[in-house]
Amino acid sequence: MEPFHKSWLPAAAAGGAAGLVNGFFGGGGGMVLVPLLMSRCGLERRKAFACSVAIIFPLCALSAVIYYSRGNLDLLAALPYLAGGLIGGLIGGKLFKKVSVTWLKRVFALLILYGAWTSLTG
């Protein structure tokens, strides 16, 4: 297995940016992380998506613990979303290799635009 970065600094900076966004907004770190993994760390797009998921998982878990400890997380309210998310993650992971990089780029761009739109209008 080859390293995906030439130094730890770009990788740590990318992870730091993702963690900051994830902690501040309660999600969205992957939207920052994927472009950074590609541009600053030299990963090709498919590997950047996969690494982003592996990096975001512990960041989300940490954010959830912090939100819970401060009384801002209702676990019972979150359970149905967690169940759906687990199923969606399983399906998405299985489809990942079958979807062309072109379509991954398009869907990712639409997701970012959707997030921006709902942030501005909601």
Tab-separated table of N, CA and C in Angstrom:
chain	number	residue	atom	x	y	z
A	1	MET	N	0.850	-1.177	0.000
A	1	MET	CA	0.000	0.000	0.000
A	1	MET	C	0.893	1.237	0.000
A	2	GLU	N	0.639	2.121	-0.930
A	2	GLU	CA	1.447	3.331	-1.040
A	2	GLU	C	0.824	4.464	-0.228
A	3	PRO	N	1.662	5.341	0.343
A	3	PRO	CA	1.098	6.488	1.064
A	3	PRO	C	0.440	7.442	0.078
A	4	PHE	N	-0.627	8.108	0.503
A	4	PHE	CA	-1.340	8.989	-0.405
A	4	PHE	C	-0.903	10.436	-0.287
A	5	HIS	N	0.055	10.718	0.534
A	5	HIS	CA	0.517	12.085	0.698
A	5	HIS	C	2.027	12.094	0.853
A	6	LYS	N	2.645	13.202	0.515
A	6	LYS	CA	4.095	13.314	0.612
A	6	LYS	C	4.541	13.728	2.002
A	7	SER	N	3.686	14.423	2.709
A	7	SER	CA	4.010	14.792	4.085
A	7	SER	C	2.734	14.723	4.909
A	8	TRP	N	2.898	14.730	6.199
A	8	TRP	CA	1.741	14.658	7.088
A	8	TRP	C	0.993	15.974	7.149
A	9	LEU	N	1.646	17.075	6.828
A	9	LEU	CA	1.006	18.376	6.969
A	9	LEU	C	-0.251	18.542	6.113
A	10	PRO	N	-0.211	18.251	4.807
A	10	PRO	CA	-1.464	18.389	4.034
A	10	PRO	C	-2.562	17.451	4.521
A	11	ALA	N	-2.181	16.247	4.912
A	11	ALA	CA	-3.173	15.279	5.393
A	11	ALA	C	-3.780	15.753	6.714
A	12	ALA	N	-2.942	16.222	7.624
A	12	ALA	CA	-3.439	16.708	8.910
A	12	ALA	C	-4.296	17.961	8.723
A	13	ALA	N	-3.905	18.834	7.799
A	13	ALA	CA	-4.693	20.043	7.528
A	13	ALA	C	-6.054	19.683	6.944
A	14	ALA	N	-6.085	18.723	6.028
A	14	ALA	CA	-7.358	18.278	5.445
A	14	ALA	C	-8.252	17.671	6.524
A	15	GLY	N	-7.683	16.823	7.352
A	15	GLY	CA	-8.448	16.232	8.449
A	15	GLY	C	-8.925	17.283	9.439
A	16	GLY	N	-8.079	18.256	9.727
A	16	GLY	CA	-8.461	19.330	10.630
A	16	GLY	C	-9.611	20.155	10.083
A	17	ALA	N	-9.564	20.455	8.788
A	17	ALA	CA	-10.653	21.218	8.166
A	17	ALA	C	-11.955	20.432	8.223
A	18	ALA	N	-11.884	19.140	7.934
A	18	ALA	CA	-13.085	18.304	7.983
A	18	ALA	C	-13.633	18.222	9.400
A	19	GLY	N	-12.755	18.056	10.374
A	19	GLY	CA	-13.194	17.987	11.768
A	19	GLY	C	-13.829	19.293	12.236
A	20	LEU	N	-13.246	20.412	11.841
A	20	LEU	CA	-13.792	21.713	12.204
A	20	LEU	C	-15.190	21.902	11.627
A	21	VAL	N	-15.336	21.611	10.344
A	21	VAL	CA	-16.649	21.753	9.699
A	21	VAL	C	-17.654	20.796	10.327
A	22	ASN	N	-17.239	19.554	10.540
A	22	ASN	CA	-18.131	18.546	11.110
A	22	ASN	C	-18.575	18.932	12.516
A	23	GLY	N	-17.641	19.380	13.333
A	23	GLY	CA	-17.976	19.762	14.695
A	23	GLY	C	-18.825	21.019	14.764
A	24	PHE	N	-18.521	21.979	13.897
A	24	PHE	CA	-19.231	23.251	13.922
A	24	PHE	C	-20.652	23.136	13.393
A	25	PHE	N	-20.812	22.406	12.275
A	25	PHE	CA	-22.122	22.300	11.639
A	25	PHE	C	-22.847	20.998	11.946
A	26	GLY	N	-22.196	20.077	12.639
A	26	GLY	CA	-22.820	18.789	12.931
A	26	GLY	C	-22.785	17.853	11.741
A	27	GLY	N	-21.998	18.146	10.741
A	27	GLY	CA	-21.859	17.325	9.533
A	27	GLY	C	-21.268	18.155	8.424
A	28	GLY	N	-21.042	17.519	7.295
A	28	GLY	CA	-20.535	18.229	6.129
A	28	GLY	C	-19.034	18.203	5.976
A	29	GLY	N	-18.339	17.550	6.891
A	29	GLY	CA	-16.886	17.491	6.794
A	29	GLY	C	-16.401	16.813	5.526
A	30	GLY	N	-17.159	15.835	5.050
A	30	GLY	CA	-16.774	15.137	3.822
A	30	GLY	C	-16.808	16.027	2.603
A	31	MET	N	-17.686	17.025	2.616
A	31	MET	CA	-17.757	17.949	1.479
A	31	MET	C	-16.502	18.804	1.401
A	32	VAL	N	-15.857	19.031	2.526
A	32	VAL	CA	-14.595	19.755	2.558
A	32	VAL	C	-13.449	18.785	2.296
A	33	LEU	N	-13.566	17.601	2.854
A	33	LEU	CA	-12.475	16.636	2.832
A	33	LEU	C	-12.190	16.072	1.446
A	34	VAL	N	-13.221	15.712	0.687
A	34	VAL	CA	-12.998	15.093	-0.626
A	34	VAL	C	-12.164	15.994	-1.530
A	35	PRO	N	-12.537	17.267	-1.716
A	35	PRO	CA	-11.691	18.114	-2.574
A	35	PRO	C	-10.266	18.286	-2.039
A	36	LEU	N	-10.108	18.365	-0.715
A	36	LEU	CA	-8.766	18.501	-0.145
A	36	LEU	C	-7.938	17.233	-0.335
A	37	LEU	N	-8.563	16.082	-0.179
A	37	LEU	CA	-7.834	14.820	-0.391
A	37	LEU	C	-7.341	14.713	-1.831
A	38	MET	N	-8.126	15.253	-2.756
A	38	MET	CA	-7.717	15.206	-4.164
A	38	MET	C	-6.661	16.268	-4.474
A	39	SER	N	-6.916	17.505	-4.074
A	39	SER	CA	-6.031	18.595	-4.484
A	39	SER	C	-4.749	18.682	-3.660
A	40	ARG	N	-4.836	18.487	-2.379
A	40	ARG	CA	-3.670	18.669	-1.502
A	40	ARG	C	-2.935	17.371	-1.178
A	41	CYS	N	-3.660	16.256	-1.223
A	41	CYS	CA	-3.048	14.983	-0.839
A	41	CYS	C	-2.821	14.050	-2.022
A	42	GLY	N	-3.310	14.429	-3.193
A	42	GLY	CA	-3.017	13.678	-4.404
A	42	GLY	C	-3.809	12.402	-4.610
A	43	LEU	N	-4.923	12.234	-3.919
A	43	LEU	CA	-5.731	11.028	-4.110
A	43	LEU	C	-6.607	11.170	-5.348
A	44	GLU	N	-6.819	10.067	-6.047
A	44	GLU	CA	-7.792	10.102	-7.151
A	44	GLU	C	-9.183	10.095	-6.530
A	45	ARG	N	-10.156	10.528	-7.299
A	45	ARG	CA	-11.498	10.816	-6.786
A	45	ARG	C	-12.118	9.637	-6.027
A	46	ARG	N	-12.103	8.457	-6.590
A	46	ARG	CA	-12.752	7.310	-5.942
A	46	ARG	C	-12.109	7.011	-4.588
A	47	LYS	N	-10.783	7.070	-4.513
A	47	LYS	CA	-10.101	6.840	-3.237
A	47	LYS	C	-10.394	7.965	-2.254
A	48	ALA	N	-10.532	9.190	-2.759
A	48	ALA	CA	-10.843	10.322	-1.881
A	48	ALA	C	-12.218	10.137	-1.242
A	49	PHE	N	-13.211	9.678	-2.021
A	49	PHE	CA	-14.541	9.422	-1.459
A	49	PHE	C	-14.464	8.343	-0.378
A	50	ALA	N	-13.769	7.254	-0.682
A	50	ALA	CA	-13.682	6.146	0.271
A	50	ALA	C	-12.934	6.558	1.540
A	51	CYS	N	-11.819	7.251	1.391
A	51	CYS	CA	-11.064	7.698	2.571
A	51	CYS	C	-11.874	8.696	3.382
A	52	SER	N	-12.635	9.530	2.703
A	52	SER	CA	-13.456	10.506	3.401
A	52	SER	C	-14.433	9.820	4.350
A	53	VAL	N	-15.055	8.748	3.888
A	53	VAL	CA	-15.998	8.016	4.741
A	53	VAL	C	-15.280	7.460	5.967
A	54	ALA	N	-14.095	6.888	5.757
A	54	ALA	CA	-13.337	6.313	6.874
A	54	ALA	C	-12.891	7.388	7.859
A	55	ILE	N	-12.598	8.578	7.362
A	55	ILE	CA	-12.148	9.669	8.230
A	55	ILE	C	-13.330	10.307	8.956
A	56	ILE	N	-14.435	10.474	8.253
A	56	ILE	CA	-15.593	11.162	8.815
A	56	ILE	C	-16.267	10.342	9.921
A	57	PHE	N	-16.241	9.019	9.803
A	57	PHE	CA	-16.904	8.183	10.811
A	57	PHE	C	-16.468	8.522	12.236
A	58	PRO	N	-15.159	8.495	12.555
A	58	PRO	CA	-14.790	8.828	13.937
A	58	PRO	C	-15.048	10.297	14.285
A	59	LEU	N	-14.944	11.187	13.291
A	59	LEU	CA	-15.239	12.595	13.559
A	59	LEU	C	-16.710	12.776	13.924
A	60	CYS	N	-17.591	12.082	13.218
A	60	CYS	CA	-19.021	12.147	13.531
A	60	CYS	C	-19.304	11.557	14.910
A	61	ALA	N	-18.651	10.445	15.217
A	61	ALA	CA	-18.848	9.825	16.527
A	61	ALA	C	-18.406	10.783	17.636
A	62	LEU	N	-17.263	11.439	17.461
A	62	LEU	CA	-16.784	12.393	18.446
A	62	LEU	C	-17.752	13.568	18.589
A	63	SER	N	-18.212	14.110	17.453
A	63	SER	CA	-19.172	15.219	17.497
A	63	SER	C	-20.454	14.800	18.202
A	64	ALA	N	-20.926	13.589	17.937
A	64	ALA	CA	-22.154	13.101	18.572
A	64	ALA	C	-21.975	12.999	20.091
A	65	VAL	N	-20.827	12.522	20.526
A	65	VAL	CA	-20.560	12.426	21.972
A	65	VAL	C	-20.563	13.819	22.603
A	66	ILE	N	-19.954	14.761	21.933
A	66	ILE	CA	-19.918	16.132	22.474
A	66	ILE	C	-21.319	16.726	22.514
A	67	TYR	N	-22.083	16.578	21.419
A	67	TYR	CA	-23.453	17.095	21.401
A	67	TYR	C	-24.300	16.418	22.479
A	68	TYR	N	-24.138	15.102	22.649
A	68	TYR	CA	-24.904	14.362	23.655
A	68	TYR	C	-24.537	14.836	25.063
A	69	SER	N	-23.246	14.989	25.309
A	69	SER	CA	-22.805	15.391	26.650
A	69	SER	C	-23.285	16.798	27.008
A	70	ARG	N	-23.576	17.603	26.027
A	70	ARG	CA	-24.072	18.968	26.266
A	70	ARG	C	-25.594	19.048	26.209
A	71	GLY	N	-26.238	17.884	26.052
A	71	GLY	CA	-27.692	17.845	26.060
A	71	GLY	C	-28.351	18.259	24.752
A	72	ASN	N	-27.594	18.251	23.668
A	72	ASN	CA	-28.131	18.682	22.376
A	72	ASN	C	-28.472	17.533	21.435
A	73	LEU	N	-28.417	16.298	21.918
A	73	LEU	CA	-28.693	15.150	21.066
A	73	LEU	C	-29.750	14.274	21.720
A	74	ASP	N	-30.846	14.079	21.025
A	74	ASP	CA	-31.915	13.186	21.465
A	74	ASP	C	-31.731	11.857	20.729
A	75	LEU	N	-31.162	10.877	21.422
A	75	LEU	CA	-30.858	9.597	20.779
A	75	LEU	C	-32.099	8.901	20.235
A	76	LEU	N	-33.209	8.968	20.951
A	76	LEU	CA	-34.429	8.318	20.458
A	76	LEU	C	-34.924	8.959	19.167
A	77	ALA	N	-34.806	10.261	19.074
A	77	ALA	CA	-35.215	10.945	17.842
A	77	ALA	C	-34.273	10.599	16.697
A	78	ALA	N	-33.002	10.316	16.999
A	78	ALA	CA	-32.008	10.027	15.968
A	78	ALA	C	-32.064	8.587	15.454
A	79	LEU	N	-32.634	7.666	16.234
A	79	LEU	CA	-32.602	6.243	15.872
A	79	LEU	C	-33.200	5.909	14.505
A	80	PRO	N	-34.373	6.430	14.141
A	80	PRO	CA	-34.895	6.094	12.810
A	80	PRO	C	-33.965	6.554	11.681
A	81	TYR	N	-33.323	7.708	11.869
A	81	TYR	CA	-32.395	8.206	10.857
A	81	TYR	C	-31.139	7.340	10.803
A	82	LEU	N	-30.709	6.877	11.954
A	82	LEU	CA	-29.557	5.985	12.016
A	82	LEU	C	-29.852	4.685	11.279
A	83	ALA	N	-31.040	4.114	11.515
A	83	ALA	CA	-31.414	2.871	10.831
A	83	ALA	C	-31.438	3.079	9.318
A	84	GLY	N	-32.077	4.143	8.884
A	84	GLY	CA	-32.111	4.435	7.445
A	84	GLY	C	-30.729	4.715	6.893
A	85	GLY	N	-29.920	5.428	7.665
A	85	GLY	CA	-28.560	5.733	7.234
A	85	GLY	C	-27.692	4.495	7.094
A	86	LEU	N	-27.869	3.549	8.001
A	86	LEU	CA	-27.114	2.295	7.898
A	86	LEU	C	-27.490	1.529	6.636
A	87	ILE	N	-28.770	1.477	6.345
A	87	ILE	CA	-29.231	0.788	5.128
A	87	ILE	C	-28.732	1.525	3.888
A	88	GLY	N	-28.879	2.859	3.892
A	88	GLY	CA	-28.398	3.648	2.761
A	88	GLY	C	-26.898	3.527	2.577
A	89	GLY	N	-26.146	3.512	3.676
A	89	GLY	CA	-24.702	3.348	3.593
A	89	GLY	C	-24.296	2.002	3.017
A	90	LEU	N	-25.027	0.974	3.401
A	90	LEU	CA	-24.751	-0.359	2.869
A	90	LEU	C	-25.006	-0.402	1.366
A	91	ILE	N	-26.126	0.134	0.947
A	91	ILE	CA	-26.460	0.162	-0.477
A	91	ILE	C	-25.454	1.027	-1.246
A	92	GLY	N	-25.160	2.216	-0.705
A	92	GLY	CA	-24.207	3.102	-1.365
A	92	GLY	C	-22.823	2.481	-1.493
A	93	GLY	N	-22.382	1.800	-0.444
A	93	GLY	CA	-21.082	1.140	-0.490
A	93	GLY	C	-21.023	0.043	-1.537
A	94	LYS	N	-22.114	-0.672	-1.701
A	94	LYS	CA	-22.158	-1.741	-2.705
A	94	LYS	C	-22.226	-1.175	-4.123
A	95	LEU	N	-22.889	-0.033	-4.284
A	95	LEU	CA	-23.013	0.581	-5.611
A	95	LEU	C	-21.779	1.395	-6.006
A	96	PHE	N	-20.947	1.741	-5.042
A	96	PHE	CA	-19.821	2.650	-5.244
A	96	PHE	C	-18.930	2.244	-6.419
A	97	LYS	N	-18.554	0.992	-6.511
A	97	LYS	CA	-17.669	0.518	-7.577
A	97	LYS	C	-18.368	0.467	-8.929
A	98	LYS	N	-19.697	0.394	-8.922
A	98	LYS	CA	-20.446	0.241	-10.161
A	98	LYS	C	-20.777	1.572	-10.826
A	99	VAL	N	-20.638	2.659	-10.097
A	99	VAL	CA	-20.981	3.983	-10.622
A	99	VAL	C	-19.722	4.629	-11.180
A	100	SER	N	-19.833	5.192	-12.378
A	100	SER	CA	-18.674	5.829	-13.005
A	100	SER	C	-18.253	7.063	-12.211
A	101	VAL	N	-16.984	7.414	-12.351
A	101	VAL	CA	-16.453	8.586	-11.669
A	101	VAL	C	-17.192	9.845	-12.140
A	102	THR	N	-17.564	9.878	-13.399
A	102	THR	CA	-18.316	11.029	-13.923
A	102	THR	C	-19.616	11.217	-13.150
A	103	TRP	N	-20.346	10.125	-12.922
A	103	TRP	CA	-21.601	10.226	-12.177
A	103	TRP	C	-21.356	10.519	-10.708
A	104	LEU	N	-20.276	9.994	-10.131
A	104	LEU	CA	-19.932	10.332	-8.751
A	104	LEU	C	-19.702	11.831	-8.619
A	105	LYS	N	-18.981	12.418	-9.581
A	105	LYS	CA	-18.730	13.862	-9.553
A	105	LYS	C	-20.033	14.639	-9.648
A	106	ARG	N	-20.906	14.226	-10.533
A	106	ARG	CA	-22.174	14.929	-10.721
A	106	ARG	C	-23.058	14.851	-9.481
A	107	VAL	N	-23.181	13.658	-8.925
A	107	VAL	CA	-24.018	13.484	-7.737
A	107	VAL	C	-23.436	14.255	-6.560
A	108	PHE	N	-22.117	14.224	-6.410
A	108	PHE	CA	-21.463	14.965	-5.328
A	108	PHE	C	-21.707	16.466	-5.490
A	109	ALA	N	-21.579	16.967	-6.718
A	109	ALA	CA	-21.830	18.391	-6.973
A	109	ALA	C	-23.278	18.752	-6.661
A	110	LEU	N	-24.208	17.896	-7.052
A	110	LEU	CA	-25.619	18.155	-6.745
A	110	LEU	C	-25.877	18.155	-5.242
A	111	LEU	N	-25.220	17.259	-4.535
A	111	LEU	CA	-25.355	17.210	-3.080
A	111	LEU	C	-24.854	18.503	-2.440
A	112	ILE	N	-23.726	18.995	-2.904
A	112	ILE	CA	-23.188	20.251	-2.380
A	112	ILE	C	-24.149	21.402	-2.691
A	113	LEU	N	-24.660	21.447	-3.922
A	113	LEU	CA	-25.609	22.505	-4.292
A	113	LEU	C	-26.894	22.408	-3.472
A	114	TYR	N	-27.377	21.201	-3.257
A	114	TYR	CA	-28.574	21.004	-2.439
A	114	TYR	C	-28.338	21.509	-1.012
A	115	GLY	N	-27.191	21.160	-0.454
A	115	GLY	CA	-26.868	21.623	0.893
A	115	GLY	C	-26.786	23.140	0.960
A	116	ALA	N	-26.191	23.751	-0.049
A	116	ALA	CA	-26.115	25.216	-0.078
A	116	ALA	C	-27.498	25.824	-0.200
A	117	TRP	N	-28.315	25.276	-1.090
A	117	TRP	CA	-29.663	25.804	-1.303
A	117	TRP	C	-30.500	25.727	-0.026
A	118	THR	N	-30.481	24.573	0.619
A	118	THR	CA	-31.295	24.429	1.829
A	118	THR	C	-30.759	25.300	2.962
A	119	SER	N	-29.462	25.543	2.992
A	119	SER	CA	-28.904	26.434	4.019
A	119	SER	C	-29.347	27.872	3.794
A	120	LEU	N	-29.444	28.267	2.538
A	120	LEU	CA	-29.842	29.645	2.225
A	120	LEU	C	-31.341	29.874	2.373
A	121	THR	N	-32.128	28.861	2.073
A	121	THR	CA	-33.586	29.039	2.078
A	121	THR	C	-34.252	28.547	3.351
A	122	GLY	N	-33.571	27.712	4.108
A	122	GLY	CA	-34.196	27.121	5.288
A	122	GLY	C	-33.935	27.902	6.480
